[in-house]
Amino acid sequence: MSPRREAPGETRYSGRFLVVATVFVTCLLTANIIAVKLVDILGFILPAAVLVFPISYITGDVLTEVYGYRQARRVIWLGFLCNALMVAAVWIGQVLPSASFWDAQSAYERILGYTPRLLLASLLAYLAGEFANSFVLAKMKIATGGRWLWMRTIGSTLVGQGLDSAVFMTLAFAGTIPTPALTEAVVTQWLAKSAYEALATPFTYMVVNRLKREEGVDVYDHDTRFNPLLIS
């Protein structure tokens, strides 16, 4: 199968594409819900979201590698809008009057409630990390002529997850915890998430190769405009 370039304005929404996009969005929403819990993994204190959030990067890699940056960009914005809808629904549920016999309002607010600062940090970190990941992978694919997928997925993850961790932790906690502790938290999350995706490389290869074969598509973003705002 010879590589193909994506034609301007072309749209491919096969059933397989929708499955990958759905997994991407589901992992994003799930991670944002369970991130409130801190877990101890081999002595490292991490948010529970570390178990599922890296999967959004794996599926993001699959989208960019198979369908190209333009399609990945659409899904990234779809994830952003779905997350915004979920946050709005949670907030409305929080402010609606409670039933007289319901005594879990404080638990609801603690687990599902977002402070404006944390919400802004989460949304901006997501956009910065996902777009950087997709951009780097697409550019590396062109530079390597489609070779060394492992290098592209790991390299793009190091950049994307690094940005995500740095932006979120800095915007969310700068000024509230000591700088050395903040730096350590950023590095710990960055390395944990990147190691997760590196270990998943064989699975990424399997999914990418199967999709390319069954879809008959392998997009190279030679002529793509990489402006993240161009979603039409």
mmCIF file of C-alpha atoms in Angstrom, residues 4-228:
data_model
loop_
_atom_site.group_PDB
_atom_site.id
_atom_site.type_symbol
_atom_site.label_atom_id
_atom_site.label_comp_id
_atom_site.label_asym_id
_atom_site.label_seq_id
_atom_site.Cartn_x
_atom_site.Cartn_y
_atom_site.Cartn_z
ATOM 1 C CA ARG A 4 -1.393 8.835 0.305
ATOM 2 C CA ARG A 5 -1.788 12.527 0.898
ATOM 3 C CA GLU A 6 -4.977 13.911 2.334
ATOM 4 C CA ALA A 7 -6.852 15.984 -0.198
ATOM 5 C CA PRO A 8 -8.043 19.444 0.873
ATOM 6 C CA GLY A 9 -11.438 19.222 2.508
ATOM 7 C CA GLU A 10 -11.422 15.421 2.529
ATOM 8 C CA THR A 11 -13.272 13.731 5.364
ATOM 9 C CA ARG A 12 -13.089 10.070 6.380
ATOM 10 C CA TYR A 13 -15.402 8.905 9.127
ATOM 11 C CA SER A 14 -15.390 5.124 8.942
ATOM 12 C CA GLY A 15 -16.667 2.923 11.748
ATOM 13 C CA ARG A 16 -13.097 2.227 12.827
ATOM 14 C CA PHE A 17 -12.315 5.930 12.947
ATOM 15 C CA LEU A 18 -15.355 6.530 15.156
ATOM 16 C CA VAL A 19 -14.278 3.748 17.531
ATOM 17 C CA VAL A 20 -10.822 5.282 17.979
ATOM 18 C CA ALA A 21 -12.308 8.763 18.424
ATOM 19 C CA THR A 22 -14.796 7.440 20.986
ATOM 20 C CA VAL A 23 -12.063 5.732 23.004
ATOM 21 C CA PHE A 24 -10.072 8.988 22.925
ATOM 22 C CA VAL A 25 -12.957 11.062 24.303
ATOM 23 C CA THR A 26 -13.974 8.425 26.857
ATOM 24 C CA CYS A 27 -10.461 8.223 28.285
ATOM 25 C CA LEU A 28 -10.287 12.013 28.512
ATOM 26 C CA LEU A 29 -13.595 12.302 30.396
ATOM 27 C CA THR A 30 -12.833 9.341 32.667
ATOM 28 C CA ALA A 31 -9.417 10.763 33.549
ATOM 29 C CA ASN A 32 -10.919 14.111 34.507
ATOM 30 C CA ILE A 33 -13.420 12.399 36.835
ATOM 31 C CA ILE A 34 -10.999 10.074 38.655
ATOM 32 C CA ALA A 35 -8.096 12.548 38.820
ATOM 33 C CA VAL A 36 -9.348 13.731 42.211
ATOM 34 C CA LYS A 37 -8.028 10.566 43.875
ATOM 35 C CA LEU A 38 -4.317 10.292 44.635
ATOM 36 C CA VAL A 39 -2.788 6.816 44.480
ATOM 37 C CA ASP A 40 0.496 5.336 45.641
ATOM 38 C CA ILE A 41 2.186 3.362 42.864
ATOM 39 C CA LEU A 42 5.580 1.945 43.829
ATOM 40 C CA GLY A 43 6.108 4.824 46.213
ATOM 41 C CA PHE A 44 5.107 7.516 43.714
ATOM 42 C CA ILE A 45 2.076 9.642 44.568
ATOM 43 C CA LEU A 46 0.073 10.194 41.385
ATOM 44 C CA PRO A 47 -3.507 11.072 40.430
ATOM 45 C CA ALA A 48 -5.606 8.028 39.582
ATOM 46 C CA ALA A 49 -6.034 9.534 36.117
ATOM 47 C CA VAL A 50 -2.524 8.324 35.273
ATOM 48 C CA LEU A 51 -4.086 4.893 34.731
ATOM 49 C CA VAL A 52 -6.279 6.000 31.817
ATOM 50 C CA PHE A 53 -5.196 9.454 30.601
ATOM 51 C CA PRO A 54 -2.139 8.170 28.674
ATOM 52 C CA ILE A 55 -4.526 6.058 26.588
ATOM 53 C CA SER A 56 -5.873 9.295 25.124
ATOM 54 C CA TYR A 57 -2.346 9.990 23.875
ATOM 55 C CA ILE A 58 -2.050 6.489 22.448
ATOM 56 C CA THR A 59 -5.323 6.869 20.555
ATOM 57 C CA GLY A 60 -4.260 10.386 19.553
ATOM 58 C CA ASP A 61 -1.101 8.888 18.059
ATOM 59 C CA VAL A 62 -3.200 6.339 16.176
ATOM 60 C CA LEU A 63 -5.456 9.068 14.770
ATOM 61 C CA THR A 64 -2.542 11.209 13.585
ATOM 62 C CA GLU A 65 -0.480 8.321 12.249
ATOM 63 C CA VAL A 66 -3.299 6.727 10.251
ATOM 64 C CA TYR A 67 -5.716 9.554 9.407
ATOM 65 C CA GLY A 68 -3.459 12.601 9.630
ATOM 66 C CA TYR A 69 -3.265 15.782 11.682
ATOM 67 C CA ARG A 70 -6.453 17.327 10.269
ATOM 68 C CA GLN A 71 -8.618 14.462 11.487
ATOM 69 C CA ALA A 72 -6.812 14.322 14.830
ATOM 70 C CA ARG A 73 -7.407 18.065 15.224
ATOM 71 C CA ARG A 74 -11.161 17.527 14.840
ATOM 72 C CA VAL A 75 -11.168 14.833 17.510
ATOM 73 C CA ILE A 76 -9.066 16.926 19.903
ATOM 74 C CA TRP A 77 -11.619 19.748 19.671
ATOM 75 C CA LEU A 78 -14.451 17.215 20.000
ATOM 76 C CA GLY A 79 -12.870 16.005 23.234
ATOM 77 C CA PHE A 80 -12.579 19.587 24.451
ATOM 78 C CA LEU A 81 -16.262 20.288 23.745
ATOM 79 C CA CYS A 82 -17.387 17.026 25.373
ATOM 80 C CA ASN A 83 -15.315 17.868 28.438
ATOM 81 C CA ALA A 84 -16.843 21.354 28.593
ATOM 82 C CA LEU A 85 -20.332 19.824 28.345
ATOM 83 C CA MET A 86 -19.563 17.391 31.152
ATOM 84 C CA VAL A 87 -18.222 20.166 33.385
ATOM 85 C CA ALA A 88 -21.318 22.289 32.715
ATOM 86 C CA ALA A 89 -23.632 19.362 33.531
ATOM 87 C CA VAL A 90 -21.741 18.597 36.747
ATOM 88 C CA TRP A 91 -21.932 22.253 37.813
ATOM 89 C CA ILE A 92 -25.671 22.444 37.108
ATOM 90 C CA GLY A 93 -26.188 19.257 39.111
ATOM 91 C CA GLN A 94 -24.213 20.806 41.946
ATOM 92 C CA VAL A 95 -26.241 24.024 42.177
ATOM 93 C CA LEU A 96 -29.686 22.445 41.751
ATOM 94 C CA PRO A 97 -31.582 22.184 45.057
ATOM 95 C CA SER A 98 -30.990 18.853 46.794
ATOM 96 C CA ALA A 99 -33.816 16.530 47.739
ATOM 97 C CA SER A 100 -34.673 16.833 51.425
ATOM 98 C CA PHE A 101 -33.557 13.258 52.168
ATOM 99 C CA TRP A 102 -30.291 13.430 50.154
ATOM 100 C CA ASP A 103 -27.264 14.012 52.391
ATOM 101 C CA ALA A 104 -24.331 13.649 49.949
ATOM 102 C CA GLN A 105 -24.023 17.221 48.655
ATOM 103 C CA SER A 106 -20.586 17.731 50.211
ATOM 104 C CA ALA A 107 -19.339 14.433 48.749
ATOM 105 C CA TYR A 108 -20.685 15.401 45.321
ATOM 106 C CA GLU A 109 -18.894 18.757 45.459
ATOM 107 C CA ARG A 110 -15.631 17.276 46.702
ATOM 108 C CA ILE A 111 -15.398 14.565 44.048
ATOM 109 C CA LEU A 112 -17.006 16.209 41.029
ATOM 110 C CA GLY A 113 -16.662 19.920 41.735
ATOM 111 C CA TYR A 114 -13.984 22.001 40.002
ATOM 112 C CA THR A 115 -12.505 25.232 41.228
ATOM 113 C CA PRO A 116 -12.173 27.767 38.376
ATOM 114 C CA ARG A 117 -8.375 27.609 38.630
ATOM 115 C CA LEU A 118 -8.192 23.829 38.337
ATOM 116 C CA LEU A 119 -10.696 23.802 35.494
ATOM 117 C CA LEU A 120 -8.760 26.394 33.488
ATOM 118 C CA ALA A 121 -5.490 24.579 34.130
ATOM 119 C CA SER A 122 -6.984 21.268 33.002
ATOM 120 C CA LEU A 123 -8.492 22.615 29.782
ATOM 121 C CA LEU A 124 -5.394 24.567 28.725
ATOM 122 C CA ALA A 125 -3.056 21.689 29.569
ATOM 123 C CA TYR A 126 -5.179 19.297 27.509
ATOM 124 C CA LEU A 127 -5.135 21.531 24.423
ATOM 125 C CA ALA A 128 -1.409 22.288 24.690
ATOM 126 C CA GLY A 129 -0.410 18.679 25.227
ATOM 127 C CA GLU A 130 -2.653 17.030 22.647
ATOM 128 C CA PHE A 131 -1.920 19.491 19.851
ATOM 129 C CA ALA A 132 1.821 19.354 20.533
ATOM 130 C CA ASN A 133 1.698 15.545 20.497
ATOM 131 C CA SER A 134 -0.169 15.425 17.193
ATOM 132 C CA PHE A 135 1.977 18.123 15.565
ATOM 133 C CA VAL A 136 5.286 16.497 16.517
ATOM 134 C CA LEU A 137 4.163 13.047 15.379
ATOM 135 C CA ALA A 138 2.910 14.334 12.014
ATOM 136 C CA LYS A 139 6.128 16.273 11.369
ATOM 137 C CA MET A 140 8.310 13.349 12.431
ATOM 138 C CA LYS A 141 6.383 11.039 10.108
ATOM 139 C CA ILE A 142 7.269 13.255 7.155
ATOM 140 C CA ALA A 143 10.878 13.639 8.294
ATOM 141 C CA THR A 144 11.365 9.858 8.716
ATOM 142 C CA GLY A 145 9.419 8.864 5.610
ATOM 143 C CA GLY A 146 7.031 6.841 7.754
ATOM 144 C CA ARG A 147 9.768 4.748 9.376
ATOM 145 C CA TRP A 148 10.444 4.127 13.081
ATOM 146 C CA LEU A 149 6.922 4.480 14.419
ATOM 147 C CA TRP A 150 8.203 3.730 17.923
ATOM 148 C CA MET A 151 10.456 6.778 17.792
ATOM 149 C CA ARG A 152 7.621 9.001 16.609
ATOM 150 C CA THR A 153 5.112 7.867 19.230
ATOM 151 C CA ILE A 154 7.570 8.077 22.117
ATOM 152 C CA GLY A 155 9.100 11.344 20.909
ATOM 153 C CA SER A 156 5.740 13.047 20.452
ATOM 154 C CA THR A 157 4.580 11.743 23.833
ATOM 155 C CA LEU A 158 7.614 13.166 25.602
ATOM 156 C CA VAL A 159 6.772 16.584 24.176
ATOM 157 C CA GLY A 160 2.986 16.388 24.623
ATOM 158 C CA GLN A 161 2.950 14.843 28.086
ATOM 159 C CA GLY A 162 5.719 17.194 29.190
ATOM 160 C CA LEU A 163 3.664 20.204 28.154
ATOM 161 C CA ASP A 164 0.484 18.797 29.667
ATOM 162 C CA SER A 165 2.098 18.124 33.045
ATOM 163 C CA ALA A 166 3.983 21.425 33.136
ATOM 164 C CA VAL A 167 1.016 23.580 32.128
ATOM 165 C CA PHE A 168 -1.464 21.884 34.448
ATOM 166 C CA MET A 169 0.704 21.714 37.556
ATOM 167 C CA THR A 170 2.012 25.253 37.114
ATOM 168 C CA LEU A 171 -1.369 26.882 36.497
ATOM 169 C CA ALA A 172 -3.126 24.809 39.154
ATOM 170 C CA PHE A 173 -0.628 24.917 42.010
ATOM 171 C CA ALA A 174 1.999 27.627 41.480
ATOM 172 C CA GLY A 175 2.177 29.769 44.596
ATOM 173 C CA THR A 176 0.403 27.198 46.752
ATOM 174 C CA ILE A 177 3.175 24.594 47.058
ATOM 175 C CA PRO A 178 6.984 25.048 47.137
ATOM 176 C CA THR A 179 8.700 25.259 43.757
ATOM 177 C CA PRO A 180 10.920 22.166 44.334
ATOM 178 C CA ALA A 181 7.831 20.076 45.177
ATOM 179 C CA LEU A 182 6.012 21.458 42.132
ATOM 180 C CA THR A 183 8.936 20.606 39.865
ATOM 181 C CA GLU A 184 9.157 17.108 41.299
ATOM 182 C CA ALA A 185 5.441 16.563 40.718
ATOM 183 C CA VAL A 186 5.713 17.726 37.102
ATOM 184 C CA VAL A 187 8.668 15.454 36.372
ATOM 185 C CA THR A 188 7.106 12.462 38.132
ATOM 186 C CA GLN A 189 3.851 12.729 36.186
ATOM 187 C CA TRP A 190 5.701 13.356 32.923
ATOM 188 C CA LEU A 191 7.917 10.289 33.306
ATOM 189 C CA ALA A 192 5.086 8.036 34.509
ATOM 190 C CA LYS A 193 2.795 8.932 31.603
ATOM 191 C CA SER A 194 5.608 8.679 29.036
ATOM 192 C CA ALA A 195 6.738 5.297 30.382
ATOM 193 C CA TYR A 196 3.137 4.094 30.156
ATOM 194 C CA GLU A 197 2.946 4.873 26.453
ATOM 195 C CA ALA A 198 6.414 3.467 25.769
ATOM 196 C CA LEU A 199 5.304 0.145 27.284
ATOM 197 C CA ALA A 200 2.188 0.250 25.111
ATOM 198 C CA THR A 201 4.225 0.599 21.895
ATOM 199 C CA PRO A 202 3.600 -3.003 20.711
ATOM 200 C CA PHE A 203 -0.148 -2.434 21.099
ATOM 201 C CA THR A 204 0.117 0.856 19.180
ATOM 202 C CA TYR A 205 1.942 -0.933 16.349
ATOM 203 C CA MET A 206 -0.752 -3.603 16.181
ATOM 204 C CA VAL A 207 -3.622 -1.106 16.026
ATOM 205 C CA VAL A 208 -1.888 1.229 13.544
ATOM 206 C CA ASN A 209 -0.897 -1.560 11.168
ATOM 207 C CA ARG A 210 -4.358 -3.116 11.247
ATOM 208 C CA LEU A 211 -6.124 0.199 10.618
ATOM 209 C CA LYS A 212 -3.816 1.121 7.745
ATOM 210 C CA ARG A 213 -4.418 -2.268 6.154
ATOM 211 C CA GLU A 214 -8.193 -2.364 6.646
ATOM 212 C CA GLU A 215 -8.841 1.327 5.920
ATOM 213 C CA GLY A 216 -6.424 1.484 2.996
ATOM 214 C CA VAL A 217 -5.165 4.834 4.253
ATOM 215 C CA ASP A 218 -1.836 6.165 5.507
ATOM 216 C CA VAL A 219 -1.916 9.969 5.553
ATOM 217 C CA TYR A 220 1.200 12.135 5.247
ATOM 218 C CA ASP A 221 0.547 15.769 6.192
ATOM 219 C CA HIS A 222 2.709 17.350 3.480
ATOM 220 C CA ASP A 223 0.202 20.049 2.606
ATOM 221 C CA THR A 224 -1.616 20.362 5.916
ATOM 222 C CA ARG A 225 -1.956 23.688 7.688
ATOM 223 C CA PHE A 226 -1.123 22.997 11.304
ATOM 224 C CA ASN A 227 -3.021 25.894 12.841
ATOM 225 C CA PRO A 228 -4.991 24.193 15.667
#
